[in-house]
CSV table of C-alpha atoms and ligand atoms in Angstrom, one decimal:
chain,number,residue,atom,x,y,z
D,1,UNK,CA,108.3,96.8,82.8
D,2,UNK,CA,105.1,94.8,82.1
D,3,UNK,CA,105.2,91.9,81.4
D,4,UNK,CA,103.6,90.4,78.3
D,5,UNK,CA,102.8,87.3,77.2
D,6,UNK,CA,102.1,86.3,73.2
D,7,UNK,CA,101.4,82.6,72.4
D,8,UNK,CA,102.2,81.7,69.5
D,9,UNK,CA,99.9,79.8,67.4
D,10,UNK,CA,101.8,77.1,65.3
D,11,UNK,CA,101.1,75.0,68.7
D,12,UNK,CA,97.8,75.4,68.4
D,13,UNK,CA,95.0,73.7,66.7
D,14,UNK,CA,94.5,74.5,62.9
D,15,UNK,CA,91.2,72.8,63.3
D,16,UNK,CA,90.2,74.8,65.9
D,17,UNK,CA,91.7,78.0,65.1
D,18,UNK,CA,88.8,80.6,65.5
D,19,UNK,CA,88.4,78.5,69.4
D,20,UNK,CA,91.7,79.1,70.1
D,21,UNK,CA,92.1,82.4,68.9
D,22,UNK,CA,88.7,83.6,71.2
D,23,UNK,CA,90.7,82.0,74.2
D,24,UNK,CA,94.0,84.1,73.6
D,25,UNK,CA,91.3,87.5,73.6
D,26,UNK,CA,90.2,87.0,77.0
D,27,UNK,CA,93.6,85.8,78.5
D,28,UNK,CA,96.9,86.8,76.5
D,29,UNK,CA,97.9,90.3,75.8
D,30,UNK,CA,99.6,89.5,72.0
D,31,UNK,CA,99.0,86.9,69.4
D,32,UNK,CA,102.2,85.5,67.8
D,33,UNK,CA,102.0,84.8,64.4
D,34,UNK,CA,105.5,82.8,63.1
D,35,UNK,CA,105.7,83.3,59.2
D,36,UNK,CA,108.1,80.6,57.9
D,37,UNK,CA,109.1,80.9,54.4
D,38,UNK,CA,111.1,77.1,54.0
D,39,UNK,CA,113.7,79.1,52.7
D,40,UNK,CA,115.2,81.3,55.8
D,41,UNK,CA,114.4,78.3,58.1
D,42,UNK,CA,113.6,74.3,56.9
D,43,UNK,CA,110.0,74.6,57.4
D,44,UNK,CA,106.7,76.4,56.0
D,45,UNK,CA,104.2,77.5,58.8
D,46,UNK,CA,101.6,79.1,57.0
D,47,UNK,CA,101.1,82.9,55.2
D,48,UNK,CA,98.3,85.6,55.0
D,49,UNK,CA,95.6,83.8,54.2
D,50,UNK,CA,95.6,82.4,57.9
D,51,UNK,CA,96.8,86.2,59.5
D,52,UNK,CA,93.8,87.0,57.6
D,53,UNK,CA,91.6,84.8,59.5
D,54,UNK,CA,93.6,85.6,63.3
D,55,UNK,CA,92.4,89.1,62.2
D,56,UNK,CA,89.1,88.9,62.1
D,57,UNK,CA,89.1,86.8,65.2
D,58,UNK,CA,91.4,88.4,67.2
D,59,UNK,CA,90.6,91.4,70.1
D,60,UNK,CA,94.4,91.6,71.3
D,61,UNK,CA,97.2,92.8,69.1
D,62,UNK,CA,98.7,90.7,66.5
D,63,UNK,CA,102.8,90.1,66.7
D,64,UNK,CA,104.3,89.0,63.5
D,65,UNK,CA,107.8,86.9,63.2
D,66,UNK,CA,108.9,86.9,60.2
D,67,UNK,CA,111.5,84.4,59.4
D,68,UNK,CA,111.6,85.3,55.6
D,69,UNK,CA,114.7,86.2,53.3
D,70,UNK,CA,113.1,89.3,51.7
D,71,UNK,CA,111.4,90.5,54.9
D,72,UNK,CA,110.4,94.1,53.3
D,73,UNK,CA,107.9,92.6,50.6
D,74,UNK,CA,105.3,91.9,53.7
D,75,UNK,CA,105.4,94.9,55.6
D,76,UNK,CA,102.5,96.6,53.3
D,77,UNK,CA,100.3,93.7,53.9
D,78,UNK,CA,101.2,93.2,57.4
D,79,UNK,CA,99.6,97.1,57.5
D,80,UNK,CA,96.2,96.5,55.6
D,81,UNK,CA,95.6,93.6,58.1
D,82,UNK,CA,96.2,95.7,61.1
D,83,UNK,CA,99.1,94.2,62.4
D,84,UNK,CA,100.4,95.6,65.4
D,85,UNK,CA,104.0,94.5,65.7
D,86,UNK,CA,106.1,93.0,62.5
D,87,UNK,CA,109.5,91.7,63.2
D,88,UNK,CA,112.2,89.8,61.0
D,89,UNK,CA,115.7,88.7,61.0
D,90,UNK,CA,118.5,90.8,60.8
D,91,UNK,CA,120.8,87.4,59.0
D,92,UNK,CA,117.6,87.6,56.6
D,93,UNK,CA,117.7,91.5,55.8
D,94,UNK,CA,121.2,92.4,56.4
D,95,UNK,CA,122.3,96.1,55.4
D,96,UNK,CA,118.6,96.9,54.5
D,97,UNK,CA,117.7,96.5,58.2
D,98,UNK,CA,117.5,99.9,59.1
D,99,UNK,CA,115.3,100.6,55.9
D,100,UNK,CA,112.8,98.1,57.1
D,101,UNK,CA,112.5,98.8,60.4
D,102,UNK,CA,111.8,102.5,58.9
D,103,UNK,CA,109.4,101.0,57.0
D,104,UNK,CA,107.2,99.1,59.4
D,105,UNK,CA,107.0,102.3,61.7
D,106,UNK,CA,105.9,104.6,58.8
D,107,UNK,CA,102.9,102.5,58.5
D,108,UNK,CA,102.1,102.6,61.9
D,109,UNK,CA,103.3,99.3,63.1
D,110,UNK,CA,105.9,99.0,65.5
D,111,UNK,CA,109.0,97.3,64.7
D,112,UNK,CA,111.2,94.6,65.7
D,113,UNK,CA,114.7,93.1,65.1
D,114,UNK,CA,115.5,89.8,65.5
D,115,UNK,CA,118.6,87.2,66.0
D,116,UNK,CA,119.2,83.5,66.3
D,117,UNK,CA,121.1,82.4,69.3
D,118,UNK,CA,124.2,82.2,66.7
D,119,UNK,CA,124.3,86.1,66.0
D,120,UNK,CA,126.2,87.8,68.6
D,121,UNK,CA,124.3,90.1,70.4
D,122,UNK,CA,126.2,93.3,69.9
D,123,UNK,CA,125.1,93.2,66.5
D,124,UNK,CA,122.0,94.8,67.4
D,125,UNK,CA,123.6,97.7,69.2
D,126,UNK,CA,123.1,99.9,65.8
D,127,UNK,CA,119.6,99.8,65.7
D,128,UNK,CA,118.8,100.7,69.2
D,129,UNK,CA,116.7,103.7,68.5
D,130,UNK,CA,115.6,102.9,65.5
D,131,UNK,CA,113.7,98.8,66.4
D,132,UNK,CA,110.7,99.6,68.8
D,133,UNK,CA,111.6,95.7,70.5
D,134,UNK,CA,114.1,93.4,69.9
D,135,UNK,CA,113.6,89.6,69.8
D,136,UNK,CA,115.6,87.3,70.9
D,137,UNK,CA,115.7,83.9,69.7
D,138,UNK,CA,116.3,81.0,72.6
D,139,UNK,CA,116.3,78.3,69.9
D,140,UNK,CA,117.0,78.8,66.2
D,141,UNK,CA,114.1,79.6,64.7
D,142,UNK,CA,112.0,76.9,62.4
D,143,UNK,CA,110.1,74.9,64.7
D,144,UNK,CA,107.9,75.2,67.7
D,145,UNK,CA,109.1,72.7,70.6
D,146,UNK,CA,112.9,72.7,71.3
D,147,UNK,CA,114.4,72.9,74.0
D,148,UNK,CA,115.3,76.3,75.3
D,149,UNK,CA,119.0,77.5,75.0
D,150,UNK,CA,120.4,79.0,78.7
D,151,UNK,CA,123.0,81.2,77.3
D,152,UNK,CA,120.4,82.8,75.9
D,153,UNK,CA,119.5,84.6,79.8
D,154,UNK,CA,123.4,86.3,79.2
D,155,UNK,CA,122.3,87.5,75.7
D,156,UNK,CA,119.1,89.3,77.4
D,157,UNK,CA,121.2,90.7,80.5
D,158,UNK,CA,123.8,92.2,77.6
D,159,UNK,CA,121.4,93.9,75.3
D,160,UNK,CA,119.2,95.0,78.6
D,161,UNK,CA,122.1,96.6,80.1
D,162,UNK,CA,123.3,98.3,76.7
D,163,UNK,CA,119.7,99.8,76.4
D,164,UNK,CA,119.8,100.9,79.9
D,165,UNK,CA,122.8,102.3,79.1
D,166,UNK,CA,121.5,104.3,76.2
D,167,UNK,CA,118.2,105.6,78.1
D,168,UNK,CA,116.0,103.2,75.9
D,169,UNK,CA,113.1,101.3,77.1
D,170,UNK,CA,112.9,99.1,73.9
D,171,UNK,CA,111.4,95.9,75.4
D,172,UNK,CA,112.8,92.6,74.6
D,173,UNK,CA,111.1,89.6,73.7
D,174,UNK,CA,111.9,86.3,73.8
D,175,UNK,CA,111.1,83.3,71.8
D,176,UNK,CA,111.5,79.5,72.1
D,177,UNK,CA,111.4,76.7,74.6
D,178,UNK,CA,110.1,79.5,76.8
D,179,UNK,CA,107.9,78.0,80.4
D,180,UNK,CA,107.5,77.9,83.9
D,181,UNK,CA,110.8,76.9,84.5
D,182,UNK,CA,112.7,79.5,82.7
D,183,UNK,CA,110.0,82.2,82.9
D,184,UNK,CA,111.4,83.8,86.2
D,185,UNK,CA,115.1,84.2,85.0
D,186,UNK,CA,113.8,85.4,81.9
D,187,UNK,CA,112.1,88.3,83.6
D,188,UNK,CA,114.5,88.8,85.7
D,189,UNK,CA,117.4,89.2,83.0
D,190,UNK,CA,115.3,91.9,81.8
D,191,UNK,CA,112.6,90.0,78.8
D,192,UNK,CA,109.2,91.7,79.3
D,193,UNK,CA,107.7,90.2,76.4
D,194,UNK,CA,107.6,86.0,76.5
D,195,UNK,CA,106.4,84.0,73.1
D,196,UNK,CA,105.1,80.5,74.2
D,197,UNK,CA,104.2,77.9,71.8
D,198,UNK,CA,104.1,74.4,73.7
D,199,UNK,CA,104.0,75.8,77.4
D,200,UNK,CA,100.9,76.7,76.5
D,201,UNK,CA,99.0,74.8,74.0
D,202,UNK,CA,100.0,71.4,74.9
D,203,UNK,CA,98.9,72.5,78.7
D,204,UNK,CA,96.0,71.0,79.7
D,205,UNK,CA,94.7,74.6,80.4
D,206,UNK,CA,96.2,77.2,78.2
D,207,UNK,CA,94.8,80.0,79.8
D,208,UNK,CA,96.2,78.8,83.4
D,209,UNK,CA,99.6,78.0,81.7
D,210,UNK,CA,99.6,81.8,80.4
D,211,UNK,CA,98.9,83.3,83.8
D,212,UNK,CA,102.0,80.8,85.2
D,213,UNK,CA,104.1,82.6,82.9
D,214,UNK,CA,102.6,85.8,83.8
D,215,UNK,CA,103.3,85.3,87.9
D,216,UNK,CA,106.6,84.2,87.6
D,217,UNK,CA,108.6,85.7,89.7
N,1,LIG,C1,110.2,79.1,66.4
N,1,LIG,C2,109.1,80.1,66.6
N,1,LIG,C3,108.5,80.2,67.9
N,1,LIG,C4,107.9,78.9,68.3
N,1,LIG,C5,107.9,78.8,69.8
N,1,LIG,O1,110.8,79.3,65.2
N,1,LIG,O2,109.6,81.4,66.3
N,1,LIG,O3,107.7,81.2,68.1
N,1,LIG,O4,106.6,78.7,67.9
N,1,LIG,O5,107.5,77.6,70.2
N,1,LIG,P1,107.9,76.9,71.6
N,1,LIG,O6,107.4,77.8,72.7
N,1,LIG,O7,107.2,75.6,71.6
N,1,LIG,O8,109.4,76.8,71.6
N,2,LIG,ZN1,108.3,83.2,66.9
């Protein structure tokens, strides 16, 4: 599967934004928006004003996190501002999970399920067929900059091989602590979609550190 790489810009530089953004166009293939609510996780990123902004900036497709409780109340304005992929937590939206994800994909977006490295995997089983990706967290979601989490390469190679299993190419994507030195087993258990926050903006040269993650092999 291709590989795809989405930095995610609570790294980057708010001062800079719009020069960041123009960088991502012309050398990543998804912008990763993290939408933090203080509530779901102990931190506020920042909210639509600033997806606004990404929008009218960005050339590549925009990939929303959403680490909300009430995930559902965003998906309408996720639409209007032509994001392309909108994913949330399924410890956030529970039972009303599948009703989401319908949600998302009736307005054209595609949609994504996601778990912190505390959730066991299985649990998303039940929505293969109905989440167009699933994300998997390799820290617990709230801040950019820990330290990836290992087991999380068994958690990949279990969901991978259950999809395989099913006939579904859903891809999975991973986010968190996520660089050149875990990019290779990543791929290889079967991620095709990597979120870097730090790999990449506190590189000297983003766009090189992107295309590292890109070659890994
Ligand atoms: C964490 C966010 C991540 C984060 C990744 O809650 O979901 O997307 O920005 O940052 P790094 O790559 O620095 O771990
Ligand atoms: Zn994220």
């Amino acid at each position: 599967m291709q590989l795809q790489i989405a930095p995610s810009i609570l790294s980057a530089d708010f001062s800079e934004l719009g020069r960041d953004i123009e960088m991502l166009n012309h050398c990543a293939d998804l912008i990763h928006l993290d939408i933090m609510d203080g509530s779901f996780v102990p931190n506020i990123s920042f909210g639509f004003p600033v997806v606004e902004a990404v929008s009218r900036i960005a050339t590549i497709p925009m990939d929303a996190h959403f680490m909300v409780v009430h995930p559902e109340r965003w998906v309408d304005r996720c639409a209007e501002l032509g994001v392309a992929m909108m994913s949330f937590h399924l410890e956030a939206a529970g039972e009303d999970s599948s009703k989401i994800l319908e949600s998302i994909r009736s307005k054209g977006m595609k949609a994504g399920l996601v778990i912190n490295p505390d959730i066991p995997v299985e649990k998303l089983f039940p929505y293969i067929g109905q989440a167009d990706y699933f994300l998997i967290m390799s820290v617990f979601a709230g801040f950019g900059g820990q330290k990836f989490i290992p087991e999380s390469l068994k958690r990949i190679k279990v969901l991978k091989a259950e999809l395989e299993r099913r006939g579904n190419d859903a891809p999975i994507e991973v986010d968190g602590g996520v660089g050149p030195a875990n990019a290779a087993a990543l791929r290889e258990a079967g991620a095709s979609i990597f979120v870097a926050g730090s790999s990449v903006f506190k590189a000297e040269d983003p766009c090189a550190a992107v295309a590292l993650l890109r070659n890994s092999r």
